[in-house]
mmCIF file of C-alpha atoms and ligand atoms in Angstrom:
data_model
loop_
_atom_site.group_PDB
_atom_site.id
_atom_site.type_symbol
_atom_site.label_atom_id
_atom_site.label_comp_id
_atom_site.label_asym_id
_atom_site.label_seq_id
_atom_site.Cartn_x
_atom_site.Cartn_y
_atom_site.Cartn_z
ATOM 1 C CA UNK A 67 0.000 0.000 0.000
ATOM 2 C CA UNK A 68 2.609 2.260 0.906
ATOM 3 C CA UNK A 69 4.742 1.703 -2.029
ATOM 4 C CA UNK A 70 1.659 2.383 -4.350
ATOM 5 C CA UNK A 71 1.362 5.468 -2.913
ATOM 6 C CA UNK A 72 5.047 7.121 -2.778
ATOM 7 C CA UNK A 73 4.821 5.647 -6.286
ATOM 8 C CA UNK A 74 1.612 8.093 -7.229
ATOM 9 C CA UNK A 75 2.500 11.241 -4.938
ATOM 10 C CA UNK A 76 5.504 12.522 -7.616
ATOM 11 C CA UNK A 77 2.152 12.942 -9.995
ATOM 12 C CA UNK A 78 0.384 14.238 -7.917
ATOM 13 C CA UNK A 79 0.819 18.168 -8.492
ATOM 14 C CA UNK A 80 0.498 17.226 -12.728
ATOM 15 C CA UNK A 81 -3.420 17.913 -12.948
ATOM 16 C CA UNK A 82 -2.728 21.196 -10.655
ATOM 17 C CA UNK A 83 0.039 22.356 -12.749
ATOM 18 C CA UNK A 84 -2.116 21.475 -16.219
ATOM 19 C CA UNK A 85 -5.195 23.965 -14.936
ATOM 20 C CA UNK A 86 -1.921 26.845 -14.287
ATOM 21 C CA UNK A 87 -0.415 26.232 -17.629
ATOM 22 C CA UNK A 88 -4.364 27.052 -19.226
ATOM 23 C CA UNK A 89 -4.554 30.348 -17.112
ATOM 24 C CA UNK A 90 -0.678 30.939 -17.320
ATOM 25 C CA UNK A 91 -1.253 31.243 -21.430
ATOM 26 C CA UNK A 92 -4.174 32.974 -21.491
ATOM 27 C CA UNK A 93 -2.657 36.302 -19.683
ATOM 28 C CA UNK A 94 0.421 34.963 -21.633
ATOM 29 C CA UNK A 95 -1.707 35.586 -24.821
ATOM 30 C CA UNK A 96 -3.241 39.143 -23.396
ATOM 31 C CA UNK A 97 0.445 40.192 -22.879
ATOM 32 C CA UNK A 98 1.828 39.246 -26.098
ATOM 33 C CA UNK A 99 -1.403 41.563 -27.575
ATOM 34 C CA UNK A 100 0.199 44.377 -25.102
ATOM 35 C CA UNK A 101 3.440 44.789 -25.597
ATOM 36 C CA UNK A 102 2.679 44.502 -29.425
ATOM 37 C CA UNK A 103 0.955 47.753 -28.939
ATOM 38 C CA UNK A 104 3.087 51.248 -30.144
ATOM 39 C CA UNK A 105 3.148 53.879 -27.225
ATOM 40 C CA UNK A 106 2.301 57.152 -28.344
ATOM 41 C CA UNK A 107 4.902 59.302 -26.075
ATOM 42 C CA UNK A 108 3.478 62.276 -27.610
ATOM 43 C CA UNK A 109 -0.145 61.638 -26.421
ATOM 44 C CA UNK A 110 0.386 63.266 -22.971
ATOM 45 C CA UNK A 111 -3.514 62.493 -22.148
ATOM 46 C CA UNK A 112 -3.076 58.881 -22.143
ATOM 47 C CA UNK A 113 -1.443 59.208 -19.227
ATOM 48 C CA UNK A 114 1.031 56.658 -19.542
ATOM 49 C CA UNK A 115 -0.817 53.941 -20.518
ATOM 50 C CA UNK A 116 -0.535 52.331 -24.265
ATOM 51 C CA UNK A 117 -2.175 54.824 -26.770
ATOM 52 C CA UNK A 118 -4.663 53.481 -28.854
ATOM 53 C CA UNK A 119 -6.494 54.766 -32.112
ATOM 54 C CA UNK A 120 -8.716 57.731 -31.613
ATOM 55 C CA UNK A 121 -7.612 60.579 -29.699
ATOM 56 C CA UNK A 122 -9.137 61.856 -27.207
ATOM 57 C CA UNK A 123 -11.000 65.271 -27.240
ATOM 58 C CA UNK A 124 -8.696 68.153 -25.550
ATOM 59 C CA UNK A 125 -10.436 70.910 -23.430
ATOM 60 C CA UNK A 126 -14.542 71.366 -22.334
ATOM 61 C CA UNK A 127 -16.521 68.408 -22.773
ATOM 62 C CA UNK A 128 -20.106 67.427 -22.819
ATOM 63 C CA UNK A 129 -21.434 64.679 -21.863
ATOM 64 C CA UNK A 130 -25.047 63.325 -23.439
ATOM 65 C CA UNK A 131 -26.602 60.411 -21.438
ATOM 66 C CA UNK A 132 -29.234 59.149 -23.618
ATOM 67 C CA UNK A 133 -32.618 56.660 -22.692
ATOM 68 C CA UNK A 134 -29.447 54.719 -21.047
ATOM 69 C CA UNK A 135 -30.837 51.358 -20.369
ATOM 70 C CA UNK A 136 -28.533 48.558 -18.330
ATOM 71 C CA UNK A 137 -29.484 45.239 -17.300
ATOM 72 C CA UNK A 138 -26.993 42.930 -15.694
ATOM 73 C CA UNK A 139 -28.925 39.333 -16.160
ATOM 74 C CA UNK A 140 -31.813 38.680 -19.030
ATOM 75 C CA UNK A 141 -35.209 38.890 -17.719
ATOM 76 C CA UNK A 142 -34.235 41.204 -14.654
ATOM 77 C CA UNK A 143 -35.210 44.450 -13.552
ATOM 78 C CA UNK A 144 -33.460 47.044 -15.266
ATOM 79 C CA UNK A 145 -30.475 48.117 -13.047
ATOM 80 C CA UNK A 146 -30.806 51.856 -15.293
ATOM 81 C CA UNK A 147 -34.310 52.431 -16.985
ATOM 82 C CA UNK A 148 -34.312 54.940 -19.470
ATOM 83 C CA UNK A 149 -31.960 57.638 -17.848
ATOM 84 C CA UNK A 150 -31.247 60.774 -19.742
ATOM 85 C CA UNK A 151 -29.129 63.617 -18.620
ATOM 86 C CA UNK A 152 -26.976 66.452 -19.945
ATOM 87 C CA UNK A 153 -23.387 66.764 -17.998
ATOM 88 C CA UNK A 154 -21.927 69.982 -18.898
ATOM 89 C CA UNK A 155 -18.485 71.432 -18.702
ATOM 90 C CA UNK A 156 -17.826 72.578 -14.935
ATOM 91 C CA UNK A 157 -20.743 71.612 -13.238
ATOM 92 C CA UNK A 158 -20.203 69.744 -10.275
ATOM 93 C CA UNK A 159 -22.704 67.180 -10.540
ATOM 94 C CA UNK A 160 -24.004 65.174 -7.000
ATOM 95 C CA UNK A 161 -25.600 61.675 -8.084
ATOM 96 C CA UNK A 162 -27.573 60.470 -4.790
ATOM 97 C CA UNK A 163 -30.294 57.777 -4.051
ATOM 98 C CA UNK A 164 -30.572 54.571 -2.168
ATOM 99 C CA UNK A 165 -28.650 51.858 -1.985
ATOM 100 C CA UNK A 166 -29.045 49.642 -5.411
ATOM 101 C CA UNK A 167 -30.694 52.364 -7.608
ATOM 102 C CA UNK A 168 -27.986 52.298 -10.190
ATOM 103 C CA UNK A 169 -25.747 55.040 -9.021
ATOM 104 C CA UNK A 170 -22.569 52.736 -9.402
ATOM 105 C CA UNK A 171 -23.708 51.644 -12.580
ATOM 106 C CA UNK A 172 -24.622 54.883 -13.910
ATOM 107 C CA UNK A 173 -20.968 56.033 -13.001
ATOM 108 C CA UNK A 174 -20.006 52.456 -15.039
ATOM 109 C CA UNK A 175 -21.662 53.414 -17.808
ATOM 110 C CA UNK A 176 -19.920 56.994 -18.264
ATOM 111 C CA UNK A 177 -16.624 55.218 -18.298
ATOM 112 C CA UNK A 178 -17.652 52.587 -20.548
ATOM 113 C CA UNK A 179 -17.468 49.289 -18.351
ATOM 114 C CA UNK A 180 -20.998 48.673 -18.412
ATOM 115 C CA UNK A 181 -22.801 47.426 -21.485
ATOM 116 C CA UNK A 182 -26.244 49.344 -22.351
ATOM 117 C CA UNK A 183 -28.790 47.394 -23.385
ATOM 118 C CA UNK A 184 -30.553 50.135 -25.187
ATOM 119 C CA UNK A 185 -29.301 53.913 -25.383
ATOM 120 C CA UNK A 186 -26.070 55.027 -24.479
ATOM 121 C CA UNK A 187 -23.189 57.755 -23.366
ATOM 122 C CA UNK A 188 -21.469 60.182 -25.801
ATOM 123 C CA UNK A 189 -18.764 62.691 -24.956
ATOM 124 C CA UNK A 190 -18.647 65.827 -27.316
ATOM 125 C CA UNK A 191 -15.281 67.710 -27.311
ATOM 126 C CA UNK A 192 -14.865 71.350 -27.643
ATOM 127 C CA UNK A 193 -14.065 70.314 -31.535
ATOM 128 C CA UNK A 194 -17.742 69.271 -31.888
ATOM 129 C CA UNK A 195 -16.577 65.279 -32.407
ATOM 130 C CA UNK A 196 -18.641 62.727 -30.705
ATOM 131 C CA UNK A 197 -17.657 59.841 -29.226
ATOM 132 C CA UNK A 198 -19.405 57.139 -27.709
ATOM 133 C CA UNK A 199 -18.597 55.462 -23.992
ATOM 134 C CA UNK A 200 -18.028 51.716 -24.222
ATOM 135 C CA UNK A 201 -15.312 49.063 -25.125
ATOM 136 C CA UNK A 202 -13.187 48.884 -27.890
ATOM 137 C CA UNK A 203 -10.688 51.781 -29.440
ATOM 138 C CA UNK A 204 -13.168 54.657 -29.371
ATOM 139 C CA UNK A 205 -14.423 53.770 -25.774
ATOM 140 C CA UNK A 206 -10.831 53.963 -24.608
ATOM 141 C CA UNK A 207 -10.478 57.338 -26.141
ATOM 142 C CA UNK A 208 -13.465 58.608 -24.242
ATOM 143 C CA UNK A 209 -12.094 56.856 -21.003
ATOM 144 C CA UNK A 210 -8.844 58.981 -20.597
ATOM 145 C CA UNK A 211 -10.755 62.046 -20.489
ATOM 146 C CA UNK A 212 -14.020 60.952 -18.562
ATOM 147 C CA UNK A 213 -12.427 58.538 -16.212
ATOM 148 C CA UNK A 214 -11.591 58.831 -11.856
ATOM 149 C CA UNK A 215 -12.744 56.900 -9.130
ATOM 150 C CA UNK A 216 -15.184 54.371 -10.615
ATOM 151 C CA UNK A 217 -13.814 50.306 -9.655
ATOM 152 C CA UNK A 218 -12.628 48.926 -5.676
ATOM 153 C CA UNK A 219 -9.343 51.491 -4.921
ATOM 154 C CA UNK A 220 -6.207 49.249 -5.715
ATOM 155 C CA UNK A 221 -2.745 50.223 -4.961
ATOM 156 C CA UNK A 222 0.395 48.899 -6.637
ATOM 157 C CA UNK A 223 3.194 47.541 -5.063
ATOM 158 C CA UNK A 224 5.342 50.494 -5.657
ATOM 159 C CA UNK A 225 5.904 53.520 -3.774
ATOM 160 C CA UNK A 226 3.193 56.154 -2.551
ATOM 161 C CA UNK A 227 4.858 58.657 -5.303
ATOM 162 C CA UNK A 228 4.679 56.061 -8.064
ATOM 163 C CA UNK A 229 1.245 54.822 -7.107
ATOM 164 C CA UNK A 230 0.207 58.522 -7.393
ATOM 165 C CA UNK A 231 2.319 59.636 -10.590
ATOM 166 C CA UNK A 232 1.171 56.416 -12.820
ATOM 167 C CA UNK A 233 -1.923 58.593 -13.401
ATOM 168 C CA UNK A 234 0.445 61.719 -14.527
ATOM 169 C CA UNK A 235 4.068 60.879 -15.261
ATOM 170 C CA UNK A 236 4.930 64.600 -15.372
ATOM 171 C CA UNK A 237 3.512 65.848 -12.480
ATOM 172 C CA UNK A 238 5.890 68.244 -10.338
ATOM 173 C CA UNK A 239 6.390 67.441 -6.483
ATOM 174 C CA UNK A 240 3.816 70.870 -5.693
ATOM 175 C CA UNK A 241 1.040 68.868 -7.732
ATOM 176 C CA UNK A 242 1.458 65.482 -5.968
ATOM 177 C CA UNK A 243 1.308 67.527 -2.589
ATOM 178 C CA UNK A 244 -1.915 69.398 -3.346
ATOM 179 C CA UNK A 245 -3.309 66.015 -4.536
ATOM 180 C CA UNK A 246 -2.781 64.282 -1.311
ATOM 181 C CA UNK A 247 -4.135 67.536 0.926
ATOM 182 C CA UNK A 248 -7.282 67.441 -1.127
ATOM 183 C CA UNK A 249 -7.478 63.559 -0.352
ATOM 184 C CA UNK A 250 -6.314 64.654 2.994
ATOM 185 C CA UNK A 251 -3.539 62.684 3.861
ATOM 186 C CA UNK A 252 -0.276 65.170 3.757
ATOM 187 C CA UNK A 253 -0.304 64.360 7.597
ATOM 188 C CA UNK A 254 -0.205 60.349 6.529
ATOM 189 C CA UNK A 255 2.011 60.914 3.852
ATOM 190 C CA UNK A 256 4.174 63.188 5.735
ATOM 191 C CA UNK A 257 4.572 60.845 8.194
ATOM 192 C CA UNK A 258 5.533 57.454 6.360
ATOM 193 C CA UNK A 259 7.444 59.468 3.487
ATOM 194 C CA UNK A 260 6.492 59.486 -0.205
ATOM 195 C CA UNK A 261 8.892 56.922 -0.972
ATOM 196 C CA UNK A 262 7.365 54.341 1.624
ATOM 197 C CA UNK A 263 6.410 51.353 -0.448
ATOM 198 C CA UNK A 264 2.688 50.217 -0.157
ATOM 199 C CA UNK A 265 1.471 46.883 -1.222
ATOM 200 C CA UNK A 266 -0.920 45.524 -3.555
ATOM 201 C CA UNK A 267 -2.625 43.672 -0.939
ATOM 202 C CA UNK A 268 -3.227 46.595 0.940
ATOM 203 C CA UNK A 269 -1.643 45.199 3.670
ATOM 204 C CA UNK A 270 0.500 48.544 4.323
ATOM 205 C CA UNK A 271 -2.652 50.971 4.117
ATOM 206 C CA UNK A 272 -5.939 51.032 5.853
ATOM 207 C CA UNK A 273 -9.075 50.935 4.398
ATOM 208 C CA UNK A 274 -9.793 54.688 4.662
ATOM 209 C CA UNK A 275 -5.861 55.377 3.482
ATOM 210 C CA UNK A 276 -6.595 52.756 -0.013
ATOM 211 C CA UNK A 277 -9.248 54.515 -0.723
ATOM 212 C CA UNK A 278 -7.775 58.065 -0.527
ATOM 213 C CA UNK A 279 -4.733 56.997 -2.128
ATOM 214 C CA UNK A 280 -7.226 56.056 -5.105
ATOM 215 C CA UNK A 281 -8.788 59.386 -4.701
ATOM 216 C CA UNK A 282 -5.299 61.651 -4.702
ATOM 217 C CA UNK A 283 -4.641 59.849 -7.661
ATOM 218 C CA UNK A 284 -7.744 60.435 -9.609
ATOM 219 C CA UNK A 285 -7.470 64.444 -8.457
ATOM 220 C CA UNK A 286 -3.949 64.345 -9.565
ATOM 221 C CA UNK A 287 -5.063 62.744 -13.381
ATOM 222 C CA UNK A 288 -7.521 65.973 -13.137
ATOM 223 C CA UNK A 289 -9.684 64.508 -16.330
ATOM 224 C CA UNK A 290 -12.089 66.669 -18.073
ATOM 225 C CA UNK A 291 -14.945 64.886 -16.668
ATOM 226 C CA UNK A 292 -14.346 63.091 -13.106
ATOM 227 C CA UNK A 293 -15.766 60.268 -12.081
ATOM 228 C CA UNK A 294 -16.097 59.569 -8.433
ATOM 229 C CA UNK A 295 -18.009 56.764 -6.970
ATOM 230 C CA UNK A 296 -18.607 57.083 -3.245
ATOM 231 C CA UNK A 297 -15.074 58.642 -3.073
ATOM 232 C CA UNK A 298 -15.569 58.866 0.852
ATOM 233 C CA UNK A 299 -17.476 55.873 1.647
ATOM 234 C CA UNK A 300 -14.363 54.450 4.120
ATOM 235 C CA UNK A 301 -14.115 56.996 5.605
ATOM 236 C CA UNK A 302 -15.285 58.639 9.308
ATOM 237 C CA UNK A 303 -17.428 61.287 9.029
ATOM 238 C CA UNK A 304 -15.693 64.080 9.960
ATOM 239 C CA UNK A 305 -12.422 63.092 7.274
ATOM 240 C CA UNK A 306 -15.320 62.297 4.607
ATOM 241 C CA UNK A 307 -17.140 65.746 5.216
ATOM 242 C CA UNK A 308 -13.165 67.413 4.781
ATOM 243 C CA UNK A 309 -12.306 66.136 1.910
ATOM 244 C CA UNK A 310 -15.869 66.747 0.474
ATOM 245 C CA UNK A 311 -15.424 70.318 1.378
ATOM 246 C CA UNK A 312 -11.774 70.287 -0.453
ATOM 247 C CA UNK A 313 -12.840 68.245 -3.123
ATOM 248 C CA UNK A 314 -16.149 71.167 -4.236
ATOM 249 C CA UNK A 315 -13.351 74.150 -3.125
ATOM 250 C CA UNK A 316 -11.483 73.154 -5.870
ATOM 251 C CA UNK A 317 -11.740 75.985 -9.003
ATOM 252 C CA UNK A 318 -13.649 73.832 -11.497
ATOM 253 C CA UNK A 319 -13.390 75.167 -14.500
ATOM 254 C CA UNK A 320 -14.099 73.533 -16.913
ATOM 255 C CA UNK A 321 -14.018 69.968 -15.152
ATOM 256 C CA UNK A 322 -16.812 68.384 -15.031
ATOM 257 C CA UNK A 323 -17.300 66.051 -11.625
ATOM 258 C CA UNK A 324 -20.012 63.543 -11.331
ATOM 259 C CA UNK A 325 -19.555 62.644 -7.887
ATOM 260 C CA UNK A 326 -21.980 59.857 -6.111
ATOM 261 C CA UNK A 327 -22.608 59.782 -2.237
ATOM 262 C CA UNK A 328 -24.901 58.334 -0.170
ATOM 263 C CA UNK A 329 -24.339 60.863 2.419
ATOM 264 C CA UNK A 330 -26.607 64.204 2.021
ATOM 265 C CA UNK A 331 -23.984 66.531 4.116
ATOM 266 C CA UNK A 332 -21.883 68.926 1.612
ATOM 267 C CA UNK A 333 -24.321 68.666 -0.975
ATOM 268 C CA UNK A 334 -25.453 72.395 -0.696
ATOM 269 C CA UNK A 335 -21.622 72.847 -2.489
ATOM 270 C CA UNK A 336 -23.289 70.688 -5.875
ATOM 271 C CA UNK A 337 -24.059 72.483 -8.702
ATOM 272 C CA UNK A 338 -26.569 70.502 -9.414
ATOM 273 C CA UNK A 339 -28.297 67.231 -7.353
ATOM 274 C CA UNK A 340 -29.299 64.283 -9.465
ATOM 275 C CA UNK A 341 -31.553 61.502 -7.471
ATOM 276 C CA UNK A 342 -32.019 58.145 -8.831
ATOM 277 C CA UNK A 343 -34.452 55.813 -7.248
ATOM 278 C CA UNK A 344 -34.613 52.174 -8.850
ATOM 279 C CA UNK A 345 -32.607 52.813 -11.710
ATOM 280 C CA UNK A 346 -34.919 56.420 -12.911
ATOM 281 C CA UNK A 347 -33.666 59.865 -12.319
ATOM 282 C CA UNK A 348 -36.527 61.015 -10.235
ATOM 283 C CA UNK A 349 -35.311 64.652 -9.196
ATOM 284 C CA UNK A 350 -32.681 66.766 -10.916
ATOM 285 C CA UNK A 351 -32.018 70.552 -9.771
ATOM 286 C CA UNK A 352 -30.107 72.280 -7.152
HETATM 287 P P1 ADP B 473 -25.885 51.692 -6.239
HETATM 288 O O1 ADP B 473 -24.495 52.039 -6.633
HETATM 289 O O2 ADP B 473 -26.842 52.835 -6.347
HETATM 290 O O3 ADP B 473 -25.972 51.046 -4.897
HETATM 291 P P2 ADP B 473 -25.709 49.721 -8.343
HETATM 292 O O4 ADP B 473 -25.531 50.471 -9.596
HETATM 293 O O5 ADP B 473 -24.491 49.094 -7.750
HETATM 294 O O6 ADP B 473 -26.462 50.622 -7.279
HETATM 295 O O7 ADP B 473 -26.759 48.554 -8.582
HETATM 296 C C1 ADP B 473 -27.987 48.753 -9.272
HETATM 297 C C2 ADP B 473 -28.682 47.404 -9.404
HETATM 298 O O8 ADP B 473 -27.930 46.564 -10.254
HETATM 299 C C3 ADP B 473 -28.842 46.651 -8.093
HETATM 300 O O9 ADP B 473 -30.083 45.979 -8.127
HETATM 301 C C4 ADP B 473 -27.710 45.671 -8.113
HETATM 302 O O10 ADP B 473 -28.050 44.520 -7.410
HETATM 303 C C5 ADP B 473 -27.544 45.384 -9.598
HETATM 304 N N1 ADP B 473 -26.135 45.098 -9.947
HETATM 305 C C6 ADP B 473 -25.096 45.936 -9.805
HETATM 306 N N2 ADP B 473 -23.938 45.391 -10.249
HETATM 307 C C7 ADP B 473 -24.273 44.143 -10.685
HETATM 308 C C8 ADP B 473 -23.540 43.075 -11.262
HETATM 309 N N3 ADP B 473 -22.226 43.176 -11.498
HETATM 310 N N4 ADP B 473 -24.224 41.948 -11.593
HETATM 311 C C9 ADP B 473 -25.540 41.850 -11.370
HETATM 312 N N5 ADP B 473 -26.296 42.815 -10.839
HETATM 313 C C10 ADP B 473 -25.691 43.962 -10.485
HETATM 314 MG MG1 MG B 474 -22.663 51.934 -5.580
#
């Protein structure tokens, strides 16, 4: 008995090692597609990250949300029903409403990573071209301009500097410090250095800190229109009401922020309040 199984325990680890190899070329295959792609150094907008065709629209845009219609499973209630809405350059735009009436998905949609089943998003630059939110290379062009705070915070396994500059390579020292006092943690970063290493895991930063980190780093990208989605929701209330405060102080214009909260403190500062309820917009005004 024994020698039958020493005999079998070298093979064991073969069917484990045959499911790694299928996932192992996959991303293998997504990499290859990546590094085949041209970097456009000259496209400053892109932030860094591999240009693709269709460039994005520079200066004021507006954004035309049109009978936008989501639904996540076939036979469901629409998660968005019908929602129309004009976001126009500079207005800072408050998008409140319960728990599961689509604010998270609305904020999806904008930057393209929700599918509509009917209607749709398009971004209109100052040059009067149209683009429409969604995958693919036109999507992408519209999602380095209209872009922010919009999936779970992440930070990389780099330092707090790089984590921050990845969304603008060129940003000076002064910028990456009014970044993190808007996100309010200079006293944090003061503290630990810029140049402390955080990890990927989160494991070096709290909850609260991730998701600030996230937000410095959208403020510091600075798109045309910024997405926020529940930028403060980790937070205590007294930090979250701060960096609201900091966040509307900011001279707008002409960025647009769409900025979703559950909490109804600091809205007075909105431009303009927009209230879904079960995936309608059933108030919009001040
Ligand atoms: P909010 O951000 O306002 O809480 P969401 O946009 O996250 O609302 O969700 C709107 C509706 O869509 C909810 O009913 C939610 O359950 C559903 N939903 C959201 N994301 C998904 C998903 N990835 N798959 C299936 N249903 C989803
Ligand atoms: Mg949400």
């Amino acid at each position: 008995a024994l020698a039958t199984l020493v005999g079998f325990e070298p093979v064991l680890p073969l069917p484990r090692a045959a499911e790694d190899w299928v996932t192992a070329r996959a991303a293998l295959r997504r990499l290859r597609g990546t590094a085949g792609a041209t970097p456009d150094s000259a496209d400053s907008s892109s932030g860094g990250l591999p240009a693709v065709p269709g460039a994005s629209p520079a200066g004021p845009c507006t954004v035309r949300v049109e009978d936008l219609t989501v639904r996540y499973r076939p036979g469901a209630a629409p998660a968005l029903d019908g929602v129309g809405l004009v976001l126009r350059p500079g207005r800072r735009i408050a998008v409140v409403g319960p728990s599961g009436s689509g604010k998270s998905t609305l904020l999806g949609a904008l930057a393209g990573l929700v599918t509509a089943e009917r209607g749709g998003v398009v971004l209109t630059g100052a040059d009067g071209r149209a683009l429409r939110a969604g995958a693919g290379p036109e999507g992408e062009a519209v999602r380095r301009v209209m872009t922010g705070l919009v999936t779970e915070p992440y930070v990389f396994h780099a330092s707090l500097r790089d984590n921050l500059a990845l969304a603008r390579p060129d940003a000076d020292d002064e910028e990456v410090a009014e970044a993190l006092a808007v996100a309010g943690l200079t006293e944090w970063a003061g503290r630990t250095g810029w140049d402390t290493v955080l990890r990927e895991d989160g494991g070096s930063v709290s909850g609260g800190q991730l998701q600030r980190v996230a937000l410095a780093r959208a403020v510091l990208r600075d798109p045309a229109v910024l997405l926020l989605d529940e930028p403060t929701e980790a937070l205590d209330p007294e930090t979250a009401d701060g960096v609201t405060a900091r966040l509307l102080a900011r001279p707008a214009g002409d960025r647009t922020t769409v900025w979703v909260t559950h909490r109804l403190s600091g809205l007075a500062a909105a431009d303009e309040i927009v209230v879904l309820e079960e995936g309608r917009v059933t108030q919009h005004g001040t």
